[in-house]
Amino acid sequence: MKIAVVGAGPCGLLFSRLAAEQGNHVLLLEEHQRLGLPRHCTGLVSSDVFDMYGVTRSEVPILSSFREGQAKMGNKTLTARFSQEVVAIDRVAFEEVLGRKAAEAGVSLQLGSRASASRSDGVQTEISFTSGGSRHVAFADLVVDCAGATSGMAGLQYLVRGRGPNRPQVFLEAEAPRELFYWIVPQSSEKYLVGTASSQNPAQKLDKFLSSREAAGYLEVEGKISTMAGTVVVGPSSPISSRFQGALAAGDAGGHVKYTSGGGLIFGALSAAALAESLERSNPRKLYLKWSRKRSMQLRAYLVLRQAYRFAPRHVLERLFSEEVQDYLLRNEVPYDDHVGFFKGHAFGLLAAVLS
């Protein structure tokens, strides 16, 4: 098959490589001049990510490693132990490794190439893109949109220098309706990512948090190094692209993310693998859409958890910060990538701890 992929993020790079390894001709278009930039992800992942993307730990710089994290609300704190190692990785280097592996598999990667439109006759799709100031046209049997989120909240992060926590921390918003949360993720002993997401003015919101007494108690900022921004997906979208006619959508573009946090690496890898597997069958489009419908049931469970957090009364959330819940979490490790599975498996135990 001739396949055109738009967007060389982790999902696009992984799918392109898997498709090329099957013997398909893959054209991968990326509008930016360098993989991984502009950066807009925290890079906080479980160690399972390496196997899912076919890379080794030695190939990707690990900035920090953690076995527990904390959630905070006001003066209350919950500590959770992770069931697997969680690491902060260099996201730019991660995507560059994926790019090298894609090129080795035979993917034609074109940086600085922006896809603008497509037209499908039901058999082949014509996709237009600009590269080097010139307009080009390619014909493909399949076009895949991996160009990132089409909608969501505006996410903002600052990389700062200073003194802060030695583990990831999330700060829950006190009053409903809540948008997301704030986070502090150590990148080294002196550098931290601090961020949030908002539907209106994330900079104003994040600056207010940084100047608050709550944040000052955990992070002493000595200077801002850089700013990162991107779209955080917090609700469902379609596996059929809304940007390119006749194209399928995978990763963030297809809404394959954890709606509780907006994290997309795990579900992006799953969607890339599912789409690549479908290429080996007679009707890949039909099989991928079938996979996506099944996966959407799990993703909707994440959405239920997110909505519960958004609208729960403050006193209900405060009950989660009891000593009983803390003891329960210390006895039962939390999987970083499976929020839904943990709550399903521990619903009765957590409820008993909350009510005790």
XYZ file of C-alpha atoms in Angstrom:
356
model
C 0.000 0.000 0.000
C 0.929 3.635 -0.425
C 0.336 5.342 2.912
C 0.571 9.028 3.789
C 0.842 9.943 7.469
C 0.398 13.510 8.681
C 2.203 14.342 11.907
C 5.506 12.914 13.158
C 4.755 12.784 16.853
C 5.216 9.499 18.738
C 2.013 7.945 17.355
C 2.745 8.932 13.751
C 6.345 7.768 13.989
C 5.423 4.408 15.500
C 2.630 3.674 13.026
C 4.812 4.714 10.074
C 7.596 2.386 11.173
C 5.264 -0.568 11.766
C 3.584 -0.005 8.389
C 6.919 0.249 6.573
C 8.187 -2.934 8.231
C 5.236 -4.710 6.593
C 6.500 -3.625 3.176
C 4.215 -0.638 2.641
C 5.436 2.622 1.090
C 5.055 5.290 3.776
C 5.314 9.044 3.354
C 5.422 10.851 6.711
C 4.806 14.607 6.663
C 5.829 16.824 9.590
C 5.293 20.575 9.501
C 8.138 21.438 11.898
C 11.824 21.360 11.053
C 12.839 19.148 13.978
C 11.202 16.177 15.645
C 9.974 16.760 19.171
C 9.687 20.531 18.802
C 7.868 22.536 19.892
C 7.696 20.484 23.064
C 4.367 20.431 24.913
C 4.398 17.209 26.983
C 5.673 16.624 30.505
C 7.478 13.480 29.381
C 6.300 11.662 32.517
C 5.706 8.037 31.512
C 5.763 4.532 32.909
C 8.676 2.312 31.976
C 6.193 0.257 29.875
C 6.414 2.971 27.214
C 9.837 1.785 26.058
C 8.566 -1.656 25.032
C 5.398 -0.225 23.488
C 7.429 2.034 21.196
C 10.188 -0.482 20.517
C 13.027 1.482 22.114
C 15.432 0.640 24.911
C 16.080 2.614 28.071
C 19.646 3.211 26.974
C 18.460 5.018 23.820
C 16.388 7.675 25.615
C 17.803 10.043 28.258
C 15.975 9.560 31.573
C 15.897 12.804 33.545
C 14.348 11.489 36.771
C 12.894 8.249 38.117
C 10.060 7.776 40.625
C 8.216 5.038 42.488
C 5.612 7.279 44.083
C 3.713 10.515 43.558
C 1.520 12.840 45.579
C -1.870 14.498 45.228
C -2.588 17.656 47.202
C -5.632 19.724 48.024
C -5.199 22.673 50.349
C -3.124 21.436 53.296
C -4.009 17.776 52.679
C -1.727 15.245 50.959
C -2.102 11.718 49.584
C 0.923 9.630 48.633
C 0.534 6.816 46.090
C 3.079 4.128 45.331
C 3.358 3.168 41.662
C 3.209 -0.474 40.624
C 5.944 0.169 38.056
C 8.780 2.625 37.645
C 7.719 6.054 36.369
C 10.293 8.194 34.607
C 10.635 11.707 33.227
C 12.196 11.359 29.782
C 13.749 13.792 27.330
C 10.816 13.998 24.908
C 12.823 15.584 22.103
C 15.419 12.810 22.228
C 12.630 10.202 22.456
C 11.037 11.386 19.223
C 14.406 11.646 17.500
C 15.066 7.986 18.345
C 11.653 7.058 16.949
C 12.442 9.068 13.821
C 15.716 7.254 13.278
C 14.031 3.871 13.635
C 11.282 4.917 11.211
C 13.873 5.991 8.635
C 15.753 2.700 9.070
C 12.476 0.862 8.353
C 12.151 2.738 5.047
C 9.780 5.567 5.988
C 10.163 8.676 3.821
C 10.154 11.389 6.498
C 9.774 14.939 5.204
C 10.306 17.662 7.787
C 9.039 21.185 7.145
C 6.141 19.771 5.113
C 2.681 21.009 5.996
C -0.347 19.082 4.715
C -3.164 21.424 3.780
C -6.018 19.410 2.279
C -7.025 16.050 0.884
C -9.579 14.718 -1.558
C -10.772 11.133 -1.739
C -12.594 9.258 -4.494
C -13.234 6.288 -2.222
C -10.268 4.363 -3.613
C -7.292 6.699 -3.440
C -6.770 9.948 -1.584
C -4.988 12.962 -3.018
C -3.188 14.941 -0.334
C -1.671 18.382 -0.852
C 1.277 19.695 1.121
C 3.838 22.482 0.986
C 7.543 21.872 1.352
C 10.411 24.258 0.697
C 7.969 26.923 -0.403
C 6.501 24.722 -3.149
C 3.189 22.912 -3.339
C 3.212 19.151 -3.825
C 0.584 16.461 -4.315
C 0.784 12.805 -3.302
C -1.632 9.939 -3.917
C -2.184 7.313 -1.268
C -4.278 4.229 -0.675
C -4.575 5.306 2.953
C -4.089 8.641 4.734
C -3.659 8.712 8.506
C -4.056 11.870 10.593
C -1.588 11.816 13.503
C -1.275 15.607 13.627
C -2.397 16.017 17.215
C -5.496 17.245 18.969
C -8.285 18.978 17.092
C -9.925 20.319 20.262
C -9.402 20.520 24.003
C -8.081 22.867 26.644
C -5.000 25.024 26.320
C -2.156 23.463 28.273
C 0.767 25.528 29.533
C 4.015 24.556 31.260
C 7.010 26.419 32.577
C 10.407 24.818 32.932
C 11.828 26.538 35.991
C 15.016 26.492 37.985
C 14.794 26.301 41.747
C 14.221 23.985 44.678
C 11.236 21.716 44.944
C 9.849 18.222 45.529
C 11.637 14.965 44.766
C 8.532 13.295 43.287
C 5.698 14.288 40.929
C 2.904 16.251 42.553
C -0.587 17.194 41.372
C -2.608 19.922 43.045
C -6.361 19.484 42.758
C -8.581 22.473 42.144
C -10.750 23.141 45.169
C -14.056 24.321 43.764
C -16.313 22.761 41.114
C -16.521 22.860 38.197
C -12.822 22.018 37.936
C -10.881 22.184 34.673
C -7.898 19.907 35.315
C -5.248 20.336 38.018
C -1.754 21.771 38.515
C 1.402 19.684 38.419
C 5.029 19.869 39.440
C 7.325 17.265 37.855
C 11.032 17.183 38.775
C 13.354 17.088 35.777
C 16.518 17.110 37.872
C 17.558 18.237 41.338
C 17.327 21.866 40.169
C 14.774 21.910 37.314
C 11.005 21.390 37.399
C 8.078 21.410 35.030
C 5.071 23.193 36.461
C 1.873 23.400 34.473
C -1.889 23.378 34.119
C -4.608 23.585 31.485
C -7.501 25.976 31.041
C -10.266 26.751 28.594
C -9.591 30.493 28.869
C -6.327 31.982 30.101
C -3.820 29.302 31.175
C -0.984 31.814 31.696
C -3.010 33.858 34.161
C -4.130 30.694 35.922
C -0.629 29.210 36.149
C 0.961 32.471 37.305
C -1.652 32.744 40.034
C -0.887 29.225 41.189
C 2.859 29.865 41.265
C 2.359 32.955 43.412
C 0.017 31.145 45.807
C 0.948 30.045 49.299
C 0.100 26.469 48.326
C 2.710 26.315 45.563
C 5.305 28.322 47.469
C 5.277 25.686 50.173
C 6.637 23.104 47.736
C 8.462 24.963 44.980
C 10.896 27.859 45.301
C 11.348 29.313 41.820
C 14.663 30.991 41.093
C 14.024 31.617 37.407
C 12.017 30.573 34.374
C 13.946 28.706 31.680
C 11.319 28.161 28.983
C 7.603 27.999 28.230
C 5.758 25.114 26.541
C 2.195 25.070 25.278
C -0.150 22.623 23.604
C -3.687 21.290 23.491
C -4.815 18.896 26.218
C -7.462 16.431 25.033
C -10.145 15.969 27.688
C -13.024 14.502 25.706
C -13.859 12.058 22.902
C -13.254 12.663 19.225
C -13.608 10.487 16.143
C -11.178 7.958 14.616
C -12.221 9.473 11.295
C -10.213 12.621 10.622
C -12.017 15.953 10.680
C -9.068 17.648 8.928
C -8.435 15.442 5.929
C -11.112 13.884 3.765
C -10.857 10.115 3.583
C -8.302 9.905 6.402
C -8.339 7.898 9.614
C -7.199 9.525 12.867
C -4.939 7.994 15.515
C -3.409 9.137 18.783
C -4.455 12.567 20.016
C -6.099 13.282 16.655
C -8.449 10.334 17.243
C -9.051 11.145 20.906
C -6.972 8.182 22.090
C -5.804 9.664 25.398
C -6.400 9.292 29.122
C -9.117 11.884 29.720
C -8.230 12.016 33.408
C -4.864 13.606 32.662
C -4.647 14.216 28.910
C -1.735 11.784 28.609
C -1.547 10.304 25.134
C 1.588 8.158 24.830
C 0.089 4.848 25.952
C -3.145 5.035 23.962
C -1.268 6.596 21.060
C 0.943 3.506 20.911
C -2.083 1.210 21.169
C -3.864 2.996 18.319
C -0.726 2.939 16.150
C -0.282 -0.797 16.733
C -3.967 -1.539 16.080
C -3.954 0.437 12.847
C -0.744 -1.239 11.661
C -2.184 -4.672 12.455
C -5.317 -3.882 10.459
C -3.184 -3.257 7.352
C -2.549 -6.981 7.112
C -6.263 -7.649 6.537
C -8.465 -7.087 3.505
C -10.373 -4.126 4.950
C -8.054 -2.171 7.267
C -10.407 0.790 7.610
C -13.264 -1.376 8.853
C -11.047 -3.272 11.298
C -9.492 -0.111 12.733
C -12.886 1.507 13.277
C -14.060 -1.683 14.998
C -11.011 -1.589 17.297
C -11.632 2.091 18.022
C -15.264 1.450 18.997
C -14.185 -1.213 21.482
C -11.424 0.977 22.879
C -13.820 3.902 23.242
C -15.672 2.012 25.981
C -12.511 2.042 28.102
C -11.833 5.667 27.252
C -15.351 6.632 28.290
C -14.645 5.125 31.684
C -11.768 7.605 31.958
C -14.240 10.311 31.009
C -16.569 9.226 33.837
C -13.689 9.557 36.307
C -12.847 12.972 34.929
C -16.444 14.167 35.211
C -16.636 12.865 38.772
C -13.578 14.940 39.626
C -14.898 17.998 37.810
C -18.209 18.210 39.608
C -17.720 16.468 42.958
C -18.467 18.749 45.931
C -15.363 19.863 47.754
C -16.215 17.973 50.924
C -16.430 14.740 48.922
C -12.930 15.191 47.518
C -11.628 16.083 50.961
C -12.861 12.702 52.222
C -10.338 11.084 49.894
C -7.528 12.629 51.916
C -8.340 10.675 55.079
C -5.834 8.546 56.982
C -7.814 5.442 56.050
C -7.513 6.142 52.330
C -3.819 6.910 52.743
C -3.241 3.599 54.518
C -5.129 1.778 51.762
C -3.023 3.377 49.025
C 0.203 2.483 50.793
C -0.933 -1.157 50.919
C -2.061 -1.239 47.271
C 0.233 0.056 44.532
C -1.306 2.216 41.804
C -0.675 1.506 38.091
C 0.390 4.797 36.516
C -1.204 4.015 33.142
C -4.460 2.372 34.214
C -6.533 4.696 36.376
C -9.767 2.965 35.387
C -8.445 -0.510 36.131
C -7.302 0.560 39.579
C -10.632 2.116 40.512
C -12.552 -0.893 39.185
C -10.389 -3.349 41.053
C -10.351 -1.373 44.291
C -13.786 0.250 44.306
C -15.033 -1.540 47.415
C -11.775 -1.119 49.303
C -11.583 2.589 48.526
C -15.249 3.100 49.399
C -14.779 1.341 52.724
C -11.752 3.516 53.466
C -13.657 6.704 52.575
C -16.655 5.774 54.735
C -14.700 4.497 57.716
